[in-house]
Structures are given as structure tokens and as C-alpha cells.
PDB file of C-alpha atoms in Angstrom:
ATOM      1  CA  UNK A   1      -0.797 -21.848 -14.116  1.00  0.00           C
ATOM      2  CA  UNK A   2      -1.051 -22.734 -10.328  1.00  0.00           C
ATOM      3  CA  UNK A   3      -1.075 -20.151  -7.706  1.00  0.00           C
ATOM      4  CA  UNK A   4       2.380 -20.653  -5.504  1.00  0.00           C
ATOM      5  CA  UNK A   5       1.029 -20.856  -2.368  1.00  0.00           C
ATOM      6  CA  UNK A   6       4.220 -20.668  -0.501  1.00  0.00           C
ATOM      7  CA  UNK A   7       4.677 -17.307  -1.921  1.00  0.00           C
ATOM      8  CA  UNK A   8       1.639 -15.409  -2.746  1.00  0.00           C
ATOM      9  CA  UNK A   9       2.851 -12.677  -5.793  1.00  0.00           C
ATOM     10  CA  UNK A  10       0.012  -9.861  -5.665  1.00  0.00           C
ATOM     11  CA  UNK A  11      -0.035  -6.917  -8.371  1.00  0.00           C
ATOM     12  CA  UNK A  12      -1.703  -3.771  -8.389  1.00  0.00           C
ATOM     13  CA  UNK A  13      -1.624  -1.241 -11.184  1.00  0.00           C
ATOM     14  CA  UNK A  14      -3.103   2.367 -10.654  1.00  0.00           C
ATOM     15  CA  UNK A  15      -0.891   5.870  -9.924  1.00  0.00           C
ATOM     16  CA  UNK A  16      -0.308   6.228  -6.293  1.00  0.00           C
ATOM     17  CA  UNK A  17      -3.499   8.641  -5.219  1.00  0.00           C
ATOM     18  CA  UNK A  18      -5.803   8.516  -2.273  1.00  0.00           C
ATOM     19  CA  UNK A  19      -8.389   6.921  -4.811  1.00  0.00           C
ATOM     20  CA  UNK A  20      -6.575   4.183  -5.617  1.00  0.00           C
ATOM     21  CA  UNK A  21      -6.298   3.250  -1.671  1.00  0.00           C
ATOM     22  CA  UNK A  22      -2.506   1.775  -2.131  1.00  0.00           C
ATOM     23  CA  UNK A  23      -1.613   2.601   1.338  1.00  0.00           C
ATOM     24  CA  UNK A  24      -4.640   0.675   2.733  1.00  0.00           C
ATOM     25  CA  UNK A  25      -3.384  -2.595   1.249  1.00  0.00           C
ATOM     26  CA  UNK A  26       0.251  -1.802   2.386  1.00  0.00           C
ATOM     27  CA  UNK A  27      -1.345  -1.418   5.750  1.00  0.00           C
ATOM     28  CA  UNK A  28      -3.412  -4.453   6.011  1.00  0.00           C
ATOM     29  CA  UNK A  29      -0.662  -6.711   4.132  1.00  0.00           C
ATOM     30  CA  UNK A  30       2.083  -5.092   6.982  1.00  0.00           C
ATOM     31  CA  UNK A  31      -0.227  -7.326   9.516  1.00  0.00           C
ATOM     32  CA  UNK A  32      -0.367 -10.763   7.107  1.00  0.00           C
ATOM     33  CA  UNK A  33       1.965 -12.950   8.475  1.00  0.00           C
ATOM     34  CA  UNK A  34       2.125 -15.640   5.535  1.00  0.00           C
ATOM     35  CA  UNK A  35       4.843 -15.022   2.636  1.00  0.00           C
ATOM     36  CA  UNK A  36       3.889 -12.661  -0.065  1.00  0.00           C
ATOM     37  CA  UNK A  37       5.753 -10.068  -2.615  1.00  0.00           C
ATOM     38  CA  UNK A  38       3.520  -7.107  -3.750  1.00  0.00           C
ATOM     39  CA  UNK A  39       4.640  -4.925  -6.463  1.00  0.00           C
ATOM     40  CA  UNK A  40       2.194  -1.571  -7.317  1.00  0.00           C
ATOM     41  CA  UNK A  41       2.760  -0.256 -10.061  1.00  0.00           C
ATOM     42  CA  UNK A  42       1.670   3.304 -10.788  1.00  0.00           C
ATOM     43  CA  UNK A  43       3.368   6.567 -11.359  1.00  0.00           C
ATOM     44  CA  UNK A  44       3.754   8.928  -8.211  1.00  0.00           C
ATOM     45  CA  UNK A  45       1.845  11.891  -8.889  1.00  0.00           C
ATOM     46  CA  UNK A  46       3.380  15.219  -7.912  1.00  0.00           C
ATOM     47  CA  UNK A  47      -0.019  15.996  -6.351  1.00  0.00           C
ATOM     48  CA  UNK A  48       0.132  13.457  -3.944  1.00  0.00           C
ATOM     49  CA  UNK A  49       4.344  13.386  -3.073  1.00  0.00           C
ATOM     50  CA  UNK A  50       3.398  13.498   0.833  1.00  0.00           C
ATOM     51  CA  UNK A  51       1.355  10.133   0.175  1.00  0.00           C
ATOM     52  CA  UNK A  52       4.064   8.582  -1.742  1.00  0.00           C
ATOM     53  CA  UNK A  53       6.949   9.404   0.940  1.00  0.00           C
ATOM     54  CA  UNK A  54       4.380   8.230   3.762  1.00  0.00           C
ATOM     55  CA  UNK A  55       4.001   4.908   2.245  1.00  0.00           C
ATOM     56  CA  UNK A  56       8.238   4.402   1.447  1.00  0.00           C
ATOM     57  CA  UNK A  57       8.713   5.384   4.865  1.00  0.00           C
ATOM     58  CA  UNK A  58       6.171   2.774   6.399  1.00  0.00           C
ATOM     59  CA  UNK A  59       7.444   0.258   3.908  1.00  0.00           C
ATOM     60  CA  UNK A  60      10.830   1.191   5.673  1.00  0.00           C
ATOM     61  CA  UNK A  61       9.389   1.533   9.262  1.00  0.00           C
ATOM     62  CA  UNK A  62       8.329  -2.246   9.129  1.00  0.00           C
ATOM     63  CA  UNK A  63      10.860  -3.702   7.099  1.00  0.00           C
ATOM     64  CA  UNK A  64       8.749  -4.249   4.365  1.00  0.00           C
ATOM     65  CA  UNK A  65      11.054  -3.461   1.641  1.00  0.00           C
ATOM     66  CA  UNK A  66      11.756  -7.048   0.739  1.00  0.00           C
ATOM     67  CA  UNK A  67       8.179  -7.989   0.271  1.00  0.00           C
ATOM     68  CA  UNK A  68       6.935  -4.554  -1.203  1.00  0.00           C
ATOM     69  CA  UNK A  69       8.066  -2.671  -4.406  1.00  0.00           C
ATOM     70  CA  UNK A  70       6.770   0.336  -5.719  1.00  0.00           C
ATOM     71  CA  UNK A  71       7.754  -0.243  -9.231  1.00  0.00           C
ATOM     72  CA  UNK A  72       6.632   3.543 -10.861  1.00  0.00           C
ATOM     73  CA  UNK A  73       5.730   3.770 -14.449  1.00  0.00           C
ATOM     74  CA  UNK A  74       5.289   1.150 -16.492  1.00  0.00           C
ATOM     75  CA  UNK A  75       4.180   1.045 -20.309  1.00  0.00           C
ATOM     76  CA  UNK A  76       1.527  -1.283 -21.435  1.00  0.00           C
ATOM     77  CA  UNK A  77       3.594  -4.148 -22.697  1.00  0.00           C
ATOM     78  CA  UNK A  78       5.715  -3.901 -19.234  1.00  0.00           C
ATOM     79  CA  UNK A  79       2.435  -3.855 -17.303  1.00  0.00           C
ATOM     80  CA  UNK A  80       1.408  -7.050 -19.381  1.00  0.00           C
ATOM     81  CA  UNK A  81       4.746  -9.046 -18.239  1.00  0.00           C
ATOM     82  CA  UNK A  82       4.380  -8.093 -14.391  1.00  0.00           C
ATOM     83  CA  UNK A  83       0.625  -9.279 -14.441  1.00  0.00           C
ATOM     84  CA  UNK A  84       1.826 -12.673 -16.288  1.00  0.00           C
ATOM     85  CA  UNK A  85       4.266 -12.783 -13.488  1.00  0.00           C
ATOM     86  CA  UNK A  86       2.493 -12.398 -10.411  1.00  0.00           C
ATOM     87  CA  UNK A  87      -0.787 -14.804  -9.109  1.00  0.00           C
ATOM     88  CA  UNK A  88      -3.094 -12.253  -7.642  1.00  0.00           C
ATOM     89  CA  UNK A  89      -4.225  -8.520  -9.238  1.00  0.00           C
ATOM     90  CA  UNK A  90      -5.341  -6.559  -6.359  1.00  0.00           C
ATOM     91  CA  UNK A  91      -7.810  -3.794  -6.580  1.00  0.00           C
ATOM     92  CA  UNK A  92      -8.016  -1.529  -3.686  1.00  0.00           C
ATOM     93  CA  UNK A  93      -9.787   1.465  -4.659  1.00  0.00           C
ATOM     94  CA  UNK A  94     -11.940   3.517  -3.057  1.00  0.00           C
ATOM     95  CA  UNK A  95     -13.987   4.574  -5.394  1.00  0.00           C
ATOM     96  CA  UNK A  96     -13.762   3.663  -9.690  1.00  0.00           C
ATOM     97  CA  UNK A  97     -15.879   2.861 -12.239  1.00  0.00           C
ATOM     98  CA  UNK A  98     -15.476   0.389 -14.909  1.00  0.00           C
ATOM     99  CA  UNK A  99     -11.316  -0.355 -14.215  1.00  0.00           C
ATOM    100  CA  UNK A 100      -9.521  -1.114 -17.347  1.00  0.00           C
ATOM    101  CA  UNK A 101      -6.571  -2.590 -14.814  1.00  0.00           C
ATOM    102  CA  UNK A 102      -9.333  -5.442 -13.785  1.00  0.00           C
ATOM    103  CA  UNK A 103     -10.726  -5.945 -17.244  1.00  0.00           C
ATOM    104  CA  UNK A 104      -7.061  -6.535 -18.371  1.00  0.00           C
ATOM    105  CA  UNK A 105      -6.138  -8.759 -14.995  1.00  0.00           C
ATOM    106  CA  UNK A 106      -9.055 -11.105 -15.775  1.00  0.00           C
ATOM    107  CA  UNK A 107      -8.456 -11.133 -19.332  1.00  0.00           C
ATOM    108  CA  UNK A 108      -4.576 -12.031 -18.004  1.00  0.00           C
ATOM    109  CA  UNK A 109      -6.196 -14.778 -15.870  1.00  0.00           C
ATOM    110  CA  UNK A 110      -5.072 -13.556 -12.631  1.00  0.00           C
ATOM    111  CA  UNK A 111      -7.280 -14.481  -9.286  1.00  0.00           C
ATOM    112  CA  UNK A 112      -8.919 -10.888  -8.499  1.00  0.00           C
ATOM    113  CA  UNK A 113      -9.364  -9.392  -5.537  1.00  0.00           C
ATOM    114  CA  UNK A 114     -11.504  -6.121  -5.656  1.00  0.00           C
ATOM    115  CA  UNK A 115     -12.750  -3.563  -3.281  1.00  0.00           C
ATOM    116  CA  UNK A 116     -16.998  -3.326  -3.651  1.00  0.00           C
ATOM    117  CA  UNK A 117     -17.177  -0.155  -5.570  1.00  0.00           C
ATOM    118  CA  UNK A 118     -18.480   1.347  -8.405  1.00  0.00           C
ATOM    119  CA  UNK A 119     -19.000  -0.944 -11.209  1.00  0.00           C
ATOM    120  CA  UNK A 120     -16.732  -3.817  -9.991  1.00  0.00           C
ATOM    121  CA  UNK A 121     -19.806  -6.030  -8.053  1.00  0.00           C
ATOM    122  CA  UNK A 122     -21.064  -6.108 -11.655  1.00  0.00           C
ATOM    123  CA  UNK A 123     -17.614  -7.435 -12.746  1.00  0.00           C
ATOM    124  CA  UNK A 124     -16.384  -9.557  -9.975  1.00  0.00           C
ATOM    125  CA  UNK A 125     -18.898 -12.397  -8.223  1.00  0.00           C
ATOM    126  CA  UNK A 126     -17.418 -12.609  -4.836  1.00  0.00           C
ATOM    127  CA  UNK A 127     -16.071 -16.410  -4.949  1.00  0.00           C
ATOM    128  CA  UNK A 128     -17.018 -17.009  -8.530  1.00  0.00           C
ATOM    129  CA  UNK A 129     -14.344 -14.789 -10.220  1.00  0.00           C
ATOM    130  CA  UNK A 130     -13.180 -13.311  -7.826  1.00  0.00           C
ATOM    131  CA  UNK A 131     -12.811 -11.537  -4.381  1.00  0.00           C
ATOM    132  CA  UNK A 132     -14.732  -8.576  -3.189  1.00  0.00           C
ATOM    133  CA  UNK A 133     -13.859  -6.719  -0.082  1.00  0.00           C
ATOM    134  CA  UNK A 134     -15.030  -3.379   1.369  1.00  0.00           C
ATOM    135  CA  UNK A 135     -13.319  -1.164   0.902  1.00  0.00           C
ATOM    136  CA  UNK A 136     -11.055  -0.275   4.213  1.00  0.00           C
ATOM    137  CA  UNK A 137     -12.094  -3.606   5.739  1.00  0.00           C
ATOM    138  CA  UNK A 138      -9.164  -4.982   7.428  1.00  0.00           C
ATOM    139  CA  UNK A 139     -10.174  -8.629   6.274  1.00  0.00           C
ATOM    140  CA  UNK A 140      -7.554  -8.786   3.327  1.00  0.00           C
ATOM    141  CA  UNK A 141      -5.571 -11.241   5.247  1.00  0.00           C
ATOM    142  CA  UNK A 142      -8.610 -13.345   6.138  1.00  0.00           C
ATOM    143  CA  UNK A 143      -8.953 -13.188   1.897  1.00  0.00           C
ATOM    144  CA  UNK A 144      -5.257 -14.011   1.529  1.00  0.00           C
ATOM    145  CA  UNK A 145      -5.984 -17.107   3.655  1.00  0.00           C
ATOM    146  CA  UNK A 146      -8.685 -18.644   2.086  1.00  0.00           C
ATOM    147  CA  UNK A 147      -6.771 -18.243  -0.758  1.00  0.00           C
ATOM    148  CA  UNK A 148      -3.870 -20.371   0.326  1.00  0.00           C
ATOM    149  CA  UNK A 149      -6.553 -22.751   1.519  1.00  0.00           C
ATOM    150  CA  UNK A 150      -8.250 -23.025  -1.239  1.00  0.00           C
ATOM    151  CA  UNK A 151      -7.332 -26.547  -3.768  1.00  0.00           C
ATOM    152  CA  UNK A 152      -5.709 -25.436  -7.066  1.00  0.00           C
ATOM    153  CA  UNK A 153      -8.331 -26.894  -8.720  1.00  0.00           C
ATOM    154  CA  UNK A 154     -10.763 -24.476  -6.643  1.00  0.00           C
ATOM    155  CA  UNK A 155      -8.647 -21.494  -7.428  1.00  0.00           C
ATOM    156  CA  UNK A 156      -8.636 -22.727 -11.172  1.00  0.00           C
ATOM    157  CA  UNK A 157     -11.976 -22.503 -11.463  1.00  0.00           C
ATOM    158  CA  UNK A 158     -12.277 -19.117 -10.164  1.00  0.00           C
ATOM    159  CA  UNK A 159      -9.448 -17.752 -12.362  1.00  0.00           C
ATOM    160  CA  UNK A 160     -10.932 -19.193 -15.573  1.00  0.00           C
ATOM    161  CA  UNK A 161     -15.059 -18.138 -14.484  1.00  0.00           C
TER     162      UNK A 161
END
């Protein structure tokens, strides 16, 4: 499957925590000024309900809510079709160890981008399989770029490594 460049679809799957760093990618993609849609999927915990209703009311502050869906729950087979859909599985986390949301992204062939945590450098090569950021770094857009620069045959290679 080619990546739609005109349109970059980005996933993430993980509950909507402080860990999981969801508002840090909501931030940095607020700033990208190519097209994109990015769904997160991930139930809202009740422990963290003053996260959740800070990021729907920046999604709403900056008129984001085309472009950014937070799609709650999802089962495993439900998870499986919005991974198939989208191009890009985003990882944003502050801190993990071994995901099982990146195992099952790569395994789903989706182009990876990861923060450099945990056991994830072991996982993703940065520009072999993947993408690896830091984690707060406000390069994701410079990421998203040389994505959308990158041939298909380029990003092929990388999705299938």
C-alpha cells in the first residue's frame, strides 16, 4: 500500500495518560501545516479527566476537530481495522517498555514513528524501520516532512524492514 501523501492518516493507540504523551503530539501536529487526520485511540481514564478535557478543548481552541479524533475504546479487531486504515502508527510515549501497540503496527505494516524510550531503540532503527524522536522534541513536523519527501519506494522499504 502507498502512503497518501496528500493526506498523511497517523494512528496512535494507548489510553489517554500523561505516559502515553498524547497531548504532546496534538501539540506539535497543531503547528504542522501540511494535511493530516490523526485519530488516538485509547480509553479516557477517570484518573486523568482534567487531561482529557485539556486536550478536547485545545483540539477546539485551534480548530483542530476536523483533523483530530479521539476515537475512545476500541476492541482488538476494531483497533486492527483503524491501523489497516491509516499510513503512519505514532508512538509518543514518554516512557514504555516493550509496546504491544508497535509490535502490532509493524506487524500491520504501518511506517512507525516512535519516541526513544525504553525498549523501542531496540525495536525501531531510526530510518530503517522506522522513526525515532525524543521524546518532547518539537521536530515531529520536520519527521512528517521527510516523510512526504520521501519516494514510495523509499517509504516501502522502510515499512517492509
Amino acid at each position: 500500500n502507498k502512503i497518501n501523501k496528500s493526506t498523511l492518516k497517523i494512528i496512535s493507540v494507548g489510553n489517554i495518560n500523561k505516559i502515553k504523551n498524547h497531548f504532546f503530539s496534538i501539540r506539535s501536529l497543531s503547528r504542522y501545516k501540511s494535511n493530516y487526520k490523526y485519530e488516538i485511540v485509547g480509553s479516557k481514564l477517570k484518573t486523568q479527566i482534567d487531561l482529557f478535557n485539556s486536550i478536547k478543548r485545545f483540539i477546539k481552541l485551534k480548530k483542530l476537530q476536523s483533523k483530530i479524533k479521539l476515537l475512545g475504546y476500541k476492541n482488538q479487531k476494531q483497533i486492527q481495522k483503524y491501523l489497516k486504515k491509516n499510513d503512519i502508527f505514532l508512538l509518543p510515549s514518554i516512557t514504555e517498555g516493550c509496546p504491544i501497540s508497535l509490535l502490532e503496527a509493524l506487524a500491520s505494516g504501518k511506517l512507525c514513528i516512535c519516541t526513544k524510550v525504553g525498549d523501542i531503540p531496540i525495536i525501531i532503527k531510526n530510518g530503517i524501520n522506522g522513526f525515532l524522536i525524543k521524546p518532547n522534541e518539537k521536530n515531529l513536523h520536520k519527521v512528517l516532512n521527510q516523510i512526504k519527501n520521501l519516494k514510495q519506494s523509499s517509504l516501502k522499504r522502510i515499512r517492509i524492514n
